[in-house]
Tab-separated table of C-alpha atoms in Angstrom:
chain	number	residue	atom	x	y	z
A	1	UNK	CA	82.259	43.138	-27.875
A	2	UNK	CA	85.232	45.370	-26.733
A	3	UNK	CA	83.024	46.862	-23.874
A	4	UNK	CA	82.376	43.045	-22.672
A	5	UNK	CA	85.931	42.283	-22.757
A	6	UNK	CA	87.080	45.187	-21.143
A	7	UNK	CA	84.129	44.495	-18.306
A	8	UNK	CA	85.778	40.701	-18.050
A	9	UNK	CA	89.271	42.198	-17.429
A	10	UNK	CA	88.168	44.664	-14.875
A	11	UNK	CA	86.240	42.185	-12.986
A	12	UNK	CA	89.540	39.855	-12.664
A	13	UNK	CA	91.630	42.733	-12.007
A	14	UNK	CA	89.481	43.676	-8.986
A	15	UNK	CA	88.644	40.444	-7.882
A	16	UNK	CA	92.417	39.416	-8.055
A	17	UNK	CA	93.030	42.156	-5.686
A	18	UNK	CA	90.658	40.736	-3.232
A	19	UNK	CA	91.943	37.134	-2.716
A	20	UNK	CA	92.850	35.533	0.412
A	21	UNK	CA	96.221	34.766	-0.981
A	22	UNK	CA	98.457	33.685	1.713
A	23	UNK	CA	102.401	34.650	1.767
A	24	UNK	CA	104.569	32.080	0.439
A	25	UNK	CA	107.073	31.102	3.572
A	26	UNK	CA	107.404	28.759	6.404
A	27	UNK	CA	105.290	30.004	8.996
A	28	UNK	CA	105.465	28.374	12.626
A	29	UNK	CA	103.279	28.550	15.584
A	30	UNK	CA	102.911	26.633	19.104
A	31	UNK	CA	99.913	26.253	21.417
A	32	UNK	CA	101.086	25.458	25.229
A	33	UNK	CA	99.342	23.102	27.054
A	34	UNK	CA	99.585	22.514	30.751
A	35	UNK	CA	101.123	18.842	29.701
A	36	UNK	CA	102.768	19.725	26.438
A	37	UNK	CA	103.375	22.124	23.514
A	38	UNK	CA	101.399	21.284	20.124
A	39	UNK	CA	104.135	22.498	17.213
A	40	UNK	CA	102.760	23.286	13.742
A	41	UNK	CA	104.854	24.573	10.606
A	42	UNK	CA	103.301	25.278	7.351
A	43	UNK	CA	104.755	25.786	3.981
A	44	UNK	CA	103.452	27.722	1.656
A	45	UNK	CA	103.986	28.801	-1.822
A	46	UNK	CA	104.451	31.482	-4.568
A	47	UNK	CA	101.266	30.508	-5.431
A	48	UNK	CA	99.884	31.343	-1.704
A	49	UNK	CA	99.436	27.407	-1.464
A	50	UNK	CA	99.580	24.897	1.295
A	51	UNK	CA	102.397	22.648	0.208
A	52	UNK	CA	103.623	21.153	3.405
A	53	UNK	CA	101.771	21.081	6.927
A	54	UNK	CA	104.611	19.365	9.926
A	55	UNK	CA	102.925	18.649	13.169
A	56	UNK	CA	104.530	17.667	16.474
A	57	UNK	CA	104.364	17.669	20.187
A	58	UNK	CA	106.509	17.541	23.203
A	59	UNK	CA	106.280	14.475	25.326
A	60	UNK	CA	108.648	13.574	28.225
A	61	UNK	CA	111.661	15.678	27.348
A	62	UNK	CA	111.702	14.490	23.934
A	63	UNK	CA	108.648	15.309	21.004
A	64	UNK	CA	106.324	12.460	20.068
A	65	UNK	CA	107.678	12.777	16.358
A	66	UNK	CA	111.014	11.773	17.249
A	67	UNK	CA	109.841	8.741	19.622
A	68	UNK	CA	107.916	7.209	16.931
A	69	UNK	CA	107.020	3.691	17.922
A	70	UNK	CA	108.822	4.000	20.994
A	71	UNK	CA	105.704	6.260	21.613
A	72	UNK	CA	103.324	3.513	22.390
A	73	UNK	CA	100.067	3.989	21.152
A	74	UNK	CA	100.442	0.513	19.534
A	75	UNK	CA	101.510	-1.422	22.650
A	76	UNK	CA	100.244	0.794	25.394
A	77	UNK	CA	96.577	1.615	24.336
A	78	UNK	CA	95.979	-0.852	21.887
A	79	UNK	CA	95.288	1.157	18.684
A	80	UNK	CA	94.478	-0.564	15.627
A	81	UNK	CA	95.203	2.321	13.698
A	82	UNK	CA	98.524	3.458	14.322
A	83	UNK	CA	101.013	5.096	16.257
A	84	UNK	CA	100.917	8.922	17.013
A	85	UNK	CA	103.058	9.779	14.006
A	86	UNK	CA	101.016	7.796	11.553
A	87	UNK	CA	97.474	9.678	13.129
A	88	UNK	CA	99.088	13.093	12.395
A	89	UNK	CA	100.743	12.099	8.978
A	90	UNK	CA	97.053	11.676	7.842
A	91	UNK	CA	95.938	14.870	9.265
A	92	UNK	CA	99.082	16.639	7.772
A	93	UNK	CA	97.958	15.572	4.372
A	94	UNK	CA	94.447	16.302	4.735
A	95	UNK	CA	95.178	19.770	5.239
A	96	UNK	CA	97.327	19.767	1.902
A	97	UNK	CA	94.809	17.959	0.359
A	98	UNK	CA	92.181	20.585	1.332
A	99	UNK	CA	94.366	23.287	1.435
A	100	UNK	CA	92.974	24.516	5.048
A	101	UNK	CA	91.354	23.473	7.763
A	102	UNK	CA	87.711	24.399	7.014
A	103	UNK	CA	86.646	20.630	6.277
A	104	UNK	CA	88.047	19.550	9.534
A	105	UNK	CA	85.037	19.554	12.022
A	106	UNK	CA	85.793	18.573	15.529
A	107	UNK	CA	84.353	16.724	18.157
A	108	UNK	CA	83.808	18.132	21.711
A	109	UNK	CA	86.485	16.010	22.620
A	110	UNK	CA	88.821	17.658	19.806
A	111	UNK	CA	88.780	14.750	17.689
A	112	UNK	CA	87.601	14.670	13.975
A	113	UNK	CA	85.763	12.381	12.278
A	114	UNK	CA	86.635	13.916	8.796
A	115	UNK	CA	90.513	12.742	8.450
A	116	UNK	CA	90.669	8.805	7.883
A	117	UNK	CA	93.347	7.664	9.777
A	118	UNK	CA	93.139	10.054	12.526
A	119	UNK	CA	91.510	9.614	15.908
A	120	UNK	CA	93.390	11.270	18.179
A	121	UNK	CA	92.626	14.659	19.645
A	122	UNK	CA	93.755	17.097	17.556
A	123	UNK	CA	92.057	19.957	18.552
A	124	UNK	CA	95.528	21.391	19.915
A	125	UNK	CA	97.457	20.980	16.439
A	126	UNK	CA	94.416	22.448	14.426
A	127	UNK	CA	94.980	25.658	17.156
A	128	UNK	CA	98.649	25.506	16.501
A	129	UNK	CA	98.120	25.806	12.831
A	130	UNK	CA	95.546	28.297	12.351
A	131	UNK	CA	97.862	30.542	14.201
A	132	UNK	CA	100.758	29.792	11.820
A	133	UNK	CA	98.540	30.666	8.878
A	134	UNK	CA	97.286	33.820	10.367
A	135	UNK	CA	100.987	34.807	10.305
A	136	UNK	CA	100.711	34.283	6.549
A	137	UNK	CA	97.890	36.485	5.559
């Protein structure tokens, strides 16, 4: 029984020291575009968990965050879904929720079917962060 035990204990010892844990910080990353700069922070724990994910991106001299409605989306092309912020607010959580992006497929127009809420191209953003986390590994 002691020889089992002390198997168990080396096992989790040595597959402890193998995880993927990621650095608790804030880690931040952008991708340039010839139009615009996607802007991704991510958050992440003692735990080496994804706590907080904060896209944005620069639009006309101001970011499309901090225009809000005055945006468009709603008025300008027509979406039923949302404005900008409200797309990326569901992709933000998503990648809480999941803790990554390795559910996310995209399109080959850089949109994802897997985030409810979200139909916008996000293929930029989902750059944006995967460089942030590589800073955390």
């Amino acid at each position: 029984m002691k020889k089992i035990f002390l198997a168990l204990l080396v096992a989790m010892v040595l597959f402890a020291g193998c995880s993927n844990k990621l650095k608790a910080g804030v880690y931040e990353a952008e991708n340039v575009l010839p139009d615009s700069t996607a802007i991704a922070k991510v958050t992440i724990d003692s735990d080496g968990k994804i706590t907080d994910v904060y896209f944005d991106e620069t639009y006309d001299g101001s970011t499309k965050k901090t225009l809000g409605d005055e945006y468009g989306m709603k008025s300008e092309w027509g979406s039923q879904i949302g404005e900008w912020y409200e797309h990326v607010a569901a992709l933000e959580k998503a990648i809480v929720d999941n803790q990554g992006v390795e559910t996310i497929t995209l399109t080959d127009k850089g949109t994802t079917d897997a985030v409810s809420g979200c139909t916008i191209q996000v293929s930029h953003l989902i750059k944006a962060f995967n460089d942030a986390i590589a800073k955390a590994k």
